[in-house]
Coordinates of C-alpha atoms and ligand atoms in Angstrom, one line a residue:
X1 CA 0.0 0.0 0.0
X2 CA 1.4 3.3 -0.9
X3 CA -0.7 6.0 0.7
X4 CA 1.4 8.7 2.3
X5 CA 3.3 6.4 4.7
X6 CA 5.7 9.0 5.8
X7 CA 2.9 11.3 7.1
X8 CA 1.3 8.7 9.2
X9 CA 0.9 10.1 12.7
X10 CA 2.7 8.3 15.5
X11 CA 0.3 7.1 18.1
X12 CA 0.9 5.9 21.7
X13 CA 1.0 2.2 20.5
X14 CA 3.7 2.9 17.9
X15 CA 5.6 4.8 20.5
X16 CA 5.5 1.8 22.9
X17 CA 6.7 -0.4 20.1
X18 CA 9.5 1.9 19.1
X19 CA 10.7 1.9 22.7
X20 CA 10.4 -1.9 22.9
X21 CA 12.5 -2.3 19.8
X22 CA 15.1 0.1 21.1
X23 CA 15.2 -1.9 24.4
X24 CA 15.6 -5.1 22.3
X25 CA 12.5 -6.7 23.8
X26 CA 11.3 -9.7 21.8
X27 CA 14.6 -9.6 19.9
X28 CA 13.3 -6.3 18.4
X29 CA 10.6 -8.3 16.5
X30 CA 7.2 -6.9 15.8
X31 CA 4.4 -9.4 15.4
X32 CA 0.7 -8.5 15.7
X33 CA -2.5 -10.3 15.0
X34 CA -6.1 -9.4 14.1
X35 CA -8.3 -11.9 16.1
X36 CA -11.9 -11.7 15.0
X37 CA -14.5 -14.1 16.4
X38 CA -16.4 -15.5 13.4
X39 CA -19.8 -14.7 14.8
X40 CA -20.8 -11.9 12.4
X41 CA -19.6 -9.7 9.6
X42 CA -16.8 -7.2 10.2
X43 CA -17.8 -3.6 10.7
X44 CA -16.0 -0.3 10.4
X45 CA -14.7 -0.6 14.0
X46 CA -12.9 -3.8 13.0
X47 CA -11.4 -1.9 10.1
X48 CA -9.8 0.4 12.7
X49 CA -8.3 -2.6 14.4
X50 CA -7.2 -4.2 11.1
X51 CA -5.5 -1.0 9.9
X52 CA -3.8 -0.7 13.3
X53 CA -2.5 -4.3 13.5
X54 CA -1.6 -4.7 9.8
X55 CA -0.4 -1.1 9.6
X56 CA 2.0 -1.6 12.5
X57 CA 3.4 -4.7 11.0
X58 CA 3.9 -2.9 7.7
X59 CA 5.5 0.2 9.4
X60 CA 7.9 -1.8 11.5
X61 CA 8.6 -4.4 8.9
X62 CA 7.0 -7.0 11.1
X63 CA 4.2 -9.5 10.6
X64 CA 0.5 -9.6 11.3
X65 CA -1.5 -12.8 11.6
X66 CA -5.2 -13.3 10.9
X67 CA -6.5 -15.5 13.7
X68 CA -10.1 -16.6 14.1
X69 CA -11.0 -16.8 17.7
X70 CA -13.3 -19.7 17.2
X71 CA -13.9 -20.9 20.7
X72 CA -17.7 -20.7 20.8
X73 CA -19.2 -23.3 18.5
X74 CA -22.8 -22.2 19.1
X75 CA -22.4 -18.8 17.5
X76 CA -19.9 -19.3 14.8
X77 CA -20.4 -20.1 11.1
X78 CA -18.3 -20.7 8.1
X79 CA -20.1 -17.9 6.3
X80 CA -18.6 -15.5 8.7
X81 CA -15.1 -16.9 8.3
X82 CA -15.3 -16.5 4.5
X83 CA -16.7 -13.0 4.7
X84 CA -14.0 -11.9 7.2
X85 CA -11.2 -13.1 5.0
X86 CA -12.7 -11.4 2.0
X87 CA -13.1 -8.1 3.9
X88 CA -9.6 -8.0 5.2
X89 CA -8.2 -8.6 1.7
X90 CA -10.5 -6.0 0.2
X91 CA -9.2 -3.5 2.8
X92 CA -5.8 -4.1 1.2
X93 CA -4.1 -6.3 3.8
X94 CA -2.5 -9.7 3.5
X95 CA -1.7 -12.3 6.1
X96 CA 0.3 -14.4 3.6
X97 CA 0.5 -17.9 5.0
X98 CA -0.4 -16.8 8.5
X99 CA -4.0 -17.8 8.8
X100 CA -4.7 -19.4 12.1
X101 CA -7.6 -20.6 14.2
X102 CA -7.7 -20.8 18.0
X103 CA -9.3 -24.2 17.4
X104 CA -6.0 -25.3 15.9
X105 CA -4.7 -25.0 19.5
X106 CA -7.4 -27.0 21.3
X107 CA -5.0 -29.8 22.1
X108 CA -2.3 -27.5 23.3
X109 CA -4.7 -25.5 25.3
X110 CA -5.9 -28.7 26.9
X111 CA -2.4 -29.8 27.8
X112 CA -1.6 -26.4 29.3
X113 CA -4.8 -26.6 31.4
X114 CA -3.6 -30.0 32.6
X115 CA -0.3 -28.3 33.5
X116 CA -2.2 -25.7 35.6
X117 CA -4.2 -28.4 37.4
X118 CA -1.0 -30.3 38.2
X119 CA 0.4 -27.1 39.6
X120 CA -2.7 -26.6 41.8
X121 CA -3.7 -23.6 39.8
X122 CA -6.9 -24.9 38.3
X123 CA -9.8 -27.0 39.6
X124 CA -13.0 -28.6 38.3
X125 CA -16.0 -26.8 39.8
X126 CA -19.6 -28.3 40.0
X127 CA -21.4 -25.0 40.8
X128 CA -24.3 -24.2 38.5
X129 CA -24.0 -20.9 36.6
X130 CA -26.5 -19.3 39.1
X131 CA -24.5 -20.5 42.1
X132 CA -21.3 -19.3 40.6
X133 CA -22.8 -15.8 40.2
X134 CA -23.7 -15.8 43.9
X135 CA -20.3 -16.9 45.0
X136 CA -18.6 -14.3 42.8
X137 CA -19.5 -11.4 44.9
X138 CA -19.9 -7.9 43.6
X139 CA -17.8 -4.8 42.8
X140 CA -18.0 -3.8 46.5
X141 CA -18.1 -7.2 48.2
X142 CA -15.5 -10.0 47.9
X143 CA -16.6 -13.4 46.5
X144 CA -16.4 -16.6 48.4
X145 CA -14.6 -19.8 47.6
X146 CA -16.3 -22.6 45.7
X147 CA -16.8 -25.7 47.9
X148 CA -15.0 -27.6 45.1
X149 CA -11.9 -25.3 45.2
X150 CA -9.8 -27.6 47.3
X151 CA -10.2 -30.8 45.2
X152 CA -6.9 -32.6 44.9
X153 CA -4.9 -32.4 41.7
X154 CA -5.6 -36.1 41.1
X155 CA -9.3 -35.7 41.4
X156 CA -9.2 -32.6 39.2
X157 CA -7.2 -34.4 36.5
X158 CA -9.6 -37.3 36.6
X159 CA -12.7 -35.1 36.4
X160 CA -11.2 -32.9 33.6
X161 CA -10.4 -35.9 31.6
X162 CA -13.9 -37.2 32.0
X163 CA -15.2 -33.7 31.0
X164 CA -13.3 -34.1 27.8
X165 CA -14.5 -37.6 27.3
X166 CA -18.1 -36.4 27.4
X167 CA -19.2 -38.0 30.6
X168 CA -21.0 -34.9 31.9
X169 CA -23.9 -32.9 30.7
X170 CA -23.5 -29.5 29.0
X171 CA -23.1 -26.8 31.7
X172 CA -22.8 -29.2 34.6
X173 CA -19.1 -28.6 35.4
X174 CA -16.4 -26.1 34.6
X175 CA -12.6 -25.9 34.9
X176 CA -11.7 -22.7 36.8
X177 CA -8.4 -20.9 37.4
X178 CA -7.5 -20.8 41.1
X179 CA -6.6 -17.2 41.7
X180 CA -8.3 -15.1 44.3
X181 CA -12.0 -14.9 45.2
X182 CA -11.5 -11.6 47.1
X183 CA -9.6 -9.8 44.3
X184 CA -10.7 -6.3 43.7
X185 CA -10.7 -7.3 40.0
X186 CA -13.7 -9.6 39.4
X187 CA -12.0 -11.1 36.4
X188 CA -9.4 -12.6 38.8
X189 CA -12.1 -14.3 41.0
X190 CA -11.4 -17.9 39.8
X191 CA -12.5 -17.3 36.2
X192 CA -13.8 -20.2 34.1
X193 CA -11.3 -21.6 31.7
X194 CA -13.4 -24.4 30.2
X195 CA -17.1 -25.2 29.9
X196 CA -18.9 -28.3 28.7
X197 CA -20.7 -27.6 25.4
X198 CA -22.0 -30.6 23.5
X199 CA -22.1 -28.7 20.2
X200 CA -20.4 -29.4 16.9
X201 CA -17.6 -27.0 15.9
X202 CA -17.2 -25.7 12.3
X203 CA -13.6 -27.0 12.2
X204 CA -13.2 -29.6 14.9
X205 CA -16.6 -31.3 14.4
X206 CA -17.4 -33.5 17.4
X207 CA -13.8 -33.9 18.6
X208 CA -14.4 -31.7 21.5
X209 CA -17.3 -31.2 24.0
X210 CA -15.3 -28.8 26.2
X211 CA -14.4 -25.4 24.9
X212 CA -11.9 -22.9 26.3
X213 CA -13.0 -19.4 27.3
X214 CA -11.8 -16.4 25.5
X215 CA -9.5 -15.1 28.3
X216 CA -7.6 -18.3 28.5
X217 CA -7.5 -19.2 24.8
X218 CA -6.5 -15.7 23.7
X219 CA -3.3 -15.3 25.7
X220 CA -2.1 -18.8 25.0
X221 CA -2.9 -18.4 21.3
X222 CA -0.9 -15.2 21.3
X223 CA 2.0 -17.0 23.0
X224 CA 1.9 -19.9 20.6
X225 CA 2.1 -17.6 17.6
X226 CA 5.0 -15.6 19.1
X227 CA 2.9 -12.4 19.0
X228 CA 4.9 -9.4 20.5
X229 CA 2.2 -6.8 20.9
X230 CA -1.4 -8.0 21.5
X231 CA -3.5 -5.0 20.7
X232 CA -7.1 -5.0 21.9
X233 CA -9.9 -2.6 22.8
X234 CA -10.2 -0.9 26.1
X235 CA -12.8 -3.2 27.7
X236 CA -10.0 -5.8 28.0
X237 CA -7.9 -3.5 30.2
X238 CA -9.4 -5.2 33.3
X239 CA -8.6 -8.6 31.8
X240 CA -4.9 -7.8 31.3
X241 CA -4.0 -9.1 34.8
X242 CA -5.6 -12.4 33.9
X243 CA -3.8 -12.4 30.5
X244 CA -0.5 -12.0 32.4
X245 CA -1.5 -14.5 35.1
X246 CA -2.1 -17.4 32.7
X247 CA 1.2 -16.9 30.8
X248 CA 3.1 -16.3 34.1
X249 CA 1.8 -19.5 35.7
X250 CA 2.4 -21.6 32.6
X251 CA 5.9 -20.1 32.2
X252 CA 5.5 -19.7 28.5
X253 CA 6.4 -16.9 26.1
X254 CA 4.7 -13.8 27.1
X255 CA 3.5 -11.1 24.7
X256 CA 2.5 -7.6 25.8
X257 CA -1.2 -6.6 25.8
X258 CA -2.0 -3.0 24.9
X259 CA -5.4 -1.5 24.9
X260 CA -6.8 1.2 22.7
X261 CA -10.2 3.0 22.5
X262 CA -12.7 1.3 20.2
X263 CA -14.3 3.2 17.4
X264 CA -17.7 4.5 18.1
X265 CA -19.5 6.2 15.2
X266 CA -22.5 8.5 15.3
X267 CA -25.8 7.6 13.6
X268 CA -25.1 3.9 13.6
X269 CA -24.4 0.9 15.8
X270 CA -21.1 -1.0 16.0
X271 CA -21.9 -4.1 17.8
X272 CA -22.2 -7.5 16.2
X273 CA -25.0 -8.4 18.6
X274 CA -27.1 -5.4 17.4
X275 CA -26.1 -5.8 13.8
X276 CA -27.2 -9.5 13.9
X277 CA -30.6 -8.3 15.3
X278 CA -31.0 -5.8 12.4
X279 CA -30.4 -8.6 9.9
X280 CA -32.5 -11.3 11.6
X281 CA -35.4 -9.0 12.2
X282 CA -35.4 -7.7 8.7
X283 CA -34.7 -4.0 9.5
X284 CA -32.1 -4.1 6.7
X285 CA -31.9 -6.3 3.6
X286 CA -28.8 -8.2 4.9
X287 CA -25.3 -7.9 6.2
X288 CA -24.3 -6.1 3.0
X289 CA -27.2 -3.6 3.0
X290 CA -25.6 -0.4 2.0
X291 CA -26.9 1.3 5.2
X292 CA -25.0 -1.1 7.4
X293 CA -21.7 -0.1 9.0
X294 CA -20.3 -3.5 8.0
X295 CA -17.4 -3.6 5.6
X296 CA -19.7 -5.5 3.2
X297 CA -22.4 -2.9 3.5
X298 CA -19.9 0.0 3.1
X299 CA -18.3 -1.7 0.1
X300 CA -21.7 -2.2 -1.6
X301 CA -22.5 1.4 -0.8
X302 CA -19.6 2.4 -3.0
X303 CA -16.8 3.1 -0.5
X304 CA -13.2 2.5 -1.6
X305 CA -10.7 0.7 0.6
X306 CA -8.5 3.8 0.3
X307 CA -11.2 6.0 1.8
X308 CA -11.6 3.6 4.8
X309 CA -7.9 3.4 5.4
X310 CA -7.6 7.1 5.2
X311 CA -10.5 7.5 7.7
X312 CA -8.7 5.1 10.1
X313 CA -5.6 7.2 9.8
X314 CA -7.4 10.4 10.5
X315 CA -9.3 9.2 13.6
X316 CA -6.0 8.0 15.1
X317 CA -5.6 5.7 18.1
X318 CA -6.3 6.9 21.6
X319 CA -6.6 5.6 25.1
X320 CA -10.0 7.2 25.8
X321 CA -13.4 6.4 24.3
X322 CA -15.0 8.9 22.0
X323 CA -17.5 9.0 19.2
X324 CA -16.5 9.9 15.7
X325 CA -18.9 11.9 13.6
X326 CA -20.0 9.8 10.6
X327 CA -19.5 13.1 8.6
X328 CA -15.8 12.4 8.7
X329 CA -16.2 9.0 7.1
X330 CA -18.3 10.7 4.4
X331 CA -15.7 13.4 4.0
X332 CA -13.1 10.7 3.3
X333 CA -15.1 9.0 0.6
X334 CA -15.9 12.3 -1.1
X335 CA -12.2 13.3 -1.0
X336 CA -11.2 10.0 -2.7
X337 CA -14.0 9.8 -5.3
X338 CA -13.6 13.5 -6.2
X339 CA -10.3 12.5 -7.6
X340 CA -11.3 9.1 -9.1
X341 CA -14.9 9.1 -10.1
X342 CA -15.8 10.1 -13.6
X343 CA -18.6 12.7 -13.9
X344 CA -21.7 11.7 -15.7
X345 CA -25.2 13.2 -16.0
X346 CA -28.2 11.5 -14.5
X347 CA -31.7 12.7 -13.7
X348 CA -33.3 11.2 -10.6
X349 CA -36.8 12.7 -10.9
X350 CA -37.3 13.5 -14.6
X351 CA -39.2 16.4 -15.9
X352 CA -39.7 16.3 -19.7
X353 CA -38.5 19.3 -21.6
X354 CA -39.3 19.9 -25.3
X355 CA -37.0 22.4 -27.1
X356 CA -39.5 23.8 -29.6
X357 CA -37.0 25.4 -32.0
X358 CA -34.5 22.5 -32.0
X359 CA -34.7 20.4 -35.3
X360 CA -36.8 17.3 -34.8
X361 CA -34.4 14.9 -36.3
X362 CA -31.1 16.4 -35.1
X363 CA -28.9 14.6 -32.7
X364 CA -25.7 16.3 -31.6
X365 CA -22.8 14.5 -29.9
X366 CA -21.6 17.1 -27.4
X367 CA -18.2 17.0 -25.6
X368 CA -18.3 16.5 -21.8
X369 CA -15.4 16.5 -19.4
X370 CA -14.9 13.3 -17.5
X371 CA -13.3 14.8 -14.5
X372 CA -12.4 18.5 -14.1
X373 CA -10.1 17.5 -11.2
X374 CA -8.1 15.3 -13.5
X375 CA -8.1 16.3 -17.2
X376 CA -6.1 13.2 -18.1
X377 CA -9.4 11.3 -17.7
X378 CA -10.4 12.9 -21.0
X379 CA -13.8 13.7 -22.5
X380 CA -16.7 11.8 -23.8
X381 CA -19.6 12.5 -26.2
X382 CA -23.1 13.0 -24.8
X383 CA -26.1 13.0 -27.2
X384 CA -28.4 16.0 -27.2
X385 CA -31.8 16.1 -28.9
X386 CA -35.1 18.0 -29.0
X387 CA -36.6 16.2 -26.0
X388 CA -34.6 16.0 -22.8
X389 CA -35.2 15.4 -19.1
X390 CA -34.1 17.8 -16.4
X391 CA -34.6 17.4 -12.6
X392 CA -38.0 18.3 -11.3
X393 CA -36.3 20.2 -8.6
X394 CA -34.6 22.4 -11.1
X395 CA -37.9 24.0 -12.2
X396 CA -40.3 26.2 -10.2
X397 CA -43.3 27.7 -11.8
X398 CA -43.3 30.4 -9.1
X399 CA -39.7 30.6 -8.1
X400 CA -39.1 31.8 -4.5
X401 CA -36.5 34.4 -3.8
X402 CA -33.0 32.9 -4.2
X403 CA -34.2 30.2 -6.6
X404 CA -32.1 30.8 -9.8
X405 CA -32.8 27.7 -11.7
X406 CA -35.4 27.3 -14.5
X407 CA -38.7 29.2 -14.3
X408 CA -41.2 30.6 -16.9
X409 CA -39.4 33.2 -19.0
X410 CA -36.1 32.5 -17.5
X411 CA -32.9 31.4 -19.2
X412 CA -30.4 28.8 -17.8
X413 CA -27.5 26.9 -19.1
X414 CA -27.7 23.2 -19.9
X415 CA -24.3 21.7 -19.0
X416 CA -22.1 21.2 -22.1
X417 CA -25.0 22.0 -24.3
X418 CA -27.0 25.3 -24.8
X419 CA -28.8 28.1 -23.1
X420 CA -32.5 27.4 -22.9
X421 CA -35.4 29.7 -22.0
X422 CA -38.7 28.4 -20.6
X423 CA -41.6 29.5 -22.7
X424 CA -44.4 27.2 -21.7
X425 CA -45.6 24.7 -19.0
X426 CA -48.0 21.8 -19.3
X427 CA -49.6 20.7 -16.0
X428 CA -51.4 17.8 -14.5
X429 CA -55.1 18.9 -14.4
X430 CA -55.7 17.4 -11.0
X431 CA -52.5 18.2 -9.1
X432 CA -51.4 21.3 -11.0
X433 CA -47.9 19.9 -11.1
X434 CA -45.7 20.7 -14.2
X435 CA -45.6 17.6 -16.4
X436 CA -43.7 19.1 -19.4
X437 CA -41.9 22.2 -20.2
X438 CA -41.5 23.9 -23.5
X439 CA -38.3 25.8 -24.1
X440 CA -36.4 27.5 -26.9
X441 CA -32.6 27.2 -27.2
X442 CA -30.0 29.7 -28.5
X443 CA -27.9 27.9 -31.2
X444 CA -25.1 30.4 -30.7
X445 CA -24.5 29.0 -27.1
X446 CA -23.4 25.6 -28.2
X447 CA -21.1 24.0 -25.6
X448 CA -22.7 26.2 -22.9
X449 CA -20.9 29.4 -23.7
X450 CA -22.6 32.6 -24.6
X451 CA -20.9 34.5 -27.5
X452 CA -22.2 37.9 -26.2
X453 CA -21.1 37.4 -22.6
X454 CA -24.8 37.0 -21.5
X455 CA -24.9 35.7 -18.0
X456 CA -27.2 33.0 -16.6
X457 CA -27.4 32.1 -13.0
X458 CA -27.7 28.4 -13.2
X459 CA -26.3 25.4 -15.0
X460 CA -28.5 22.3 -15.1
X461 CA -27.7 18.7 -15.8
X462 CA -29.9 16.9 -18.3
X463 CA -30.2 13.7 -20.4
X464 CA -31.6 13.2 -23.8
X465 CA -35.0 11.5 -23.5
X466 CA -34.6 9.2 -26.4
X467 CA -31.0 8.2 -25.7
X468 CA -30.9 8.0 -21.9
X469 CA -31.3 4.7 -20.1
X470 CA -33.7 3.9 -17.3
X471 CA -32.2 3.2 -14.0
X472 CA -33.2 2.5 -10.4
X473 CA -31.4 4.7 -7.8
X474 CA -31.4 3.9 -4.1
X475 CA -30.8 6.9 -1.9
X476 CA -29.5 6.3 1.7
X477 CA -29.5 8.3 4.8
X478 CA -28.1 7.4 8.2
X479 CA -29.3 4.1 9.6
X480 CA -29.9 5.5 13.1
X481 CA -31.1 8.8 14.4
X482 CA -28.7 10.3 16.9
X483 CA -29.3 9.1 20.4
X484 CA -30.2 11.9 22.9
X485 CA -28.7 11.9 26.4
X486 CA -29.7 8.8 28.3
X487 CA -31.1 7.2 25.2
X488 CA -28.0 5.1 24.5
X489 CA -29.2 2.2 26.7
X490 CA -32.8 2.3 25.4
X491 CA -33.8 -0.2 22.8
X492 CA -31.6 0.9 19.9
X493 CA -34.3 -0.2 17.4
X494 CA -36.4 2.7 18.5
X495 CA -33.7 5.0 17.1
X496 CA -33.8 3.4 13.6
X497 CA -34.2 6.2 11.0
X498 CA -37.4 5.3 9.1
X499 CA -36.2 7.4 6.1
X500 CA -32.9 5.7 5.7
X501 CA -33.7 4.3 2.3
X502 CA -35.6 5.7 -0.6
X503 CA -35.9 3.9 -4.0
X504 CA -36.4 5.9 -7.2
X505 CA -37.4 3.6 -10.1
X506 CA -37.7 5.9 -13.1
X507 CA -34.4 7.7 -13.1
X508 CA -32.6 8.4 -16.4
X509 CA -28.8 8.2 -17.0
X510 CA -26.7 9.0 -19.9
X511 CA -26.2 6.2 -22.5
X512 CA -22.5 5.7 -21.8
X513 CA -23.5 3.9 -18.6
X514 CA -25.0 0.9 -20.5
X515 CA -23.5 -2.3 -19.1
X516 CA -21.6 -0.5 -16.3
X517 CA -20.1 -3.2 -14.1
X518 CA -21.2 -3.7 -10.6
X519 CA -19.0 -1.7 -8.3
X520 CA -18.3 1.1 -10.8
X521 CA -18.4 4.5 -9.2
X522 CA -19.5 7.8 -10.7
X523 CA -20.2 11.3 -9.7
X524 CA -23.7 12.2 -11.0
X525 CA -23.2 15.9 -11.7
X526 CA -24.7 18.1 -8.9
X527 CA -26.2 15.0 -7.2
X528 CA -23.5 13.1 -5.5
X529 CA -21.5 9.9 -5.8
X530 CA -23.2 6.7 -7.0
X531 CA -22.1 3.2 -7.5
X532 CA -23.5 0.3 -9.6
X533 CA -25.2 -2.2 -7.3
X534 CA -24.8 -6.0 -7.9
X535 CA -28.6 -6.1 -8.4
X536 CA -27.9 -4.7 -11.9
X537 CA -27.9 -7.1 -14.9
X538 CA -28.4 -7.1 -18.6
X539 CA -30.8 -4.3 -19.4
X540 CA -31.1 -3.3 -15.7
X541 CA -29.1 -0.6 -14.0
X542 CA -29.3 -0.1 -10.2
X543 CA -27.3 2.5 -8.4
X544 CA -26.6 3.2 -4.7
X545 CA -25.9 6.7 -3.6
X546 CA -22.6 6.5 -1.8
X547 CA -22.6 10.1 -0.6
X548 CA -24.1 13.4 -1.4
X549 CA -21.9 16.3 -2.5
X550 CA -22.7 18.2 0.6
X551 CA -19.7 18.3 3.0
X552 CA -21.1 18.3 6.5
X553 CA -17.7 17.6 8.0
X554 CA -16.5 21.1 7.4
X555 CA -19.5 22.4 9.4
X556 CA -18.8 19.9 12.2
X557 CA -15.3 21.1 12.4
X558 CA -16.2 24.8 12.4
X559 CA -18.7 24.4 15.2
X560 CA -15.8 22.8 17.2
X561 CA -17.8 19.6 17.8
X562 CA -15.2 17.4 16.3
Ligands
ATP601 P1 -18.5 -6.4 18.8 O1 -18.3 -5.6 20.0 O2 -18.9 -5.6 17.6 O3 -19.4 -7.6 18.9 P2 -16.1 -7.8 19.1 O4 -15.1 -7.1 19.9 O5 -16.8 -8.9 19.9 O6 -17.1 -6.9 18.4 P3 -14.2 -9.4 17.7 O7 -14.5 -10.3 16.5 O8 -13.9 -10.1 19.0 O9 -15.5 -8.5 17.8 O10 -13.2 -8.3 17.3 C1 -12.0 -8.6 16.7 C2 -11.0 -7.4 17.0 O11 -11.6 -6.2 16.5 C3 -10.8 -7.3 18.4 O12 -9.4 -7.2 18.6 C4 -11.5 -6.1 18.9 O13 -10.9 -5.5 19.9 C5 -11.5 -5.3 17.6 N1 -12.7 -4.4 17.5 C6 -14.0 -4.8 17.6 N2 -14.8 -3.7 17.6 C7 -14.0 -2.6 17.5 C8 -14.2 -1.2 17.4 N3 -15.5 -0.7 17.5 N4 -13.2 -0.4 17.3 C9 -11.9 -0.9 17.2 N5 -11.6 -2.2 17.3 C10 -12.7 -3.1 17.4
MG602 MG1 -15.1 -10.1 21.0

């Protein structure tokens, strides 16, 4: 990846790593990992973690593993594994031959657990989940020891072996670390290491009926892979003593855990649990619905990997939680597409315009610039004819003050074409709405320039009625309304924005878009950035609006909200 590496801001994690290298820790190696649990699709928060872990590996000439934390067979599916791999690759990162699964380590994890039992540091506990909660204590009161805590190592080894052999019912016993039931840190109150779960696993099948818990599996997996810096989100800060305890007691290679603030984004939810609900309850069309903050959704919406990486660079890495305004993400895609996306003309809500003095059978091929930001993208021909469509919004029969577009008697410029003047309006008898305009054109203004320096106040986009193609355009707005104070914990579905999707079925686009491939991105002049949806096919064009042209980020910054 080549985007301005030298300007990348240093963050506190890169500072720590720089110091560790200088101190020759871990033989000055840098080895990170991105450890998703395959229980949902990745979202933009994960992109932050991916950019951080793979980005650090790149910057320090180290390595980054992709490791699936697949320790919970009941929630995990192969579909998620495949989508995650595709998403990481699409973002532009590569794990080479370092694709791992925590489940690859089940046997090693088991042997290490045996080691802890032999050392008197783990025991089999028969408390039910409810009892265990009672014994655990609270934030202000210490817990109390399980009556099974003092079982002998022999008995524990026997019971643990029989747990593995499937002799006991799901949930009837656990293996727990023997630490300290009065610890001020609840995570250290004899946390569960293994539970019995008689469920098939997507990789190990029926081999196992006991599964390790995240806190135990994670640190040992990091150790096995020789990770140097295990970067995770802030909620694991209180788990770090446990991370260190396991590795210390096992006496095995010990990576360093570093926590950073997770990404929160306005006007959306970034939690797999909530995203799953949106998909299952049909609030969105699927994981890749363009309104979803998933990588799959954002990609379908038309975002580029460059824009997302740039966004992740800009938000930086901090130690304190905060919420990023979604306007910054939108700013990043505009900035990228402004340079890359060819301009085309499309009319979303067509209003028919007949140019009375234009010859009936004349068709002119007019020159249009593909991208004024990048003249090397060249020009194209756009057909012009006697009947065209303009945007309904661009005409007012009784223009209010400040409305400079077309109105009866008024002259405007058609982009790349001619000046036209409105001379007549046909209306719907019932609604009174304009259904067709009649205009005259000035042949001397070909290309959109007036020979006598006559000024017009507006330039409209248009398409030729006969030559343009029909298209469906899907407009998107924020998935969620912004939560007011105290609303965060309320049912998030109450905050769903009912106007987050609008589908327009009789749009018209210029003929050059025939057969545009899914994923192609354009700027529709004056309207925004749009991308061809995979629902398109032979003779059917469907577009998603990626972003409007309105930059709300500048406003956010000005108001100091940041
Ligand atoms: P969620 O909270 O959305 O359910 P998770 O943390 O359970 O996500 P994992 O699959 O365990 O999801 O996450 C993989 C990695 O991505 C972890 O290292 C996690 O810390 C990181 N991650 C998850 N969400 C975010 C976020 N919002 N911002 C930054 N990193 C994140
Ligand atoms: Mg998790």
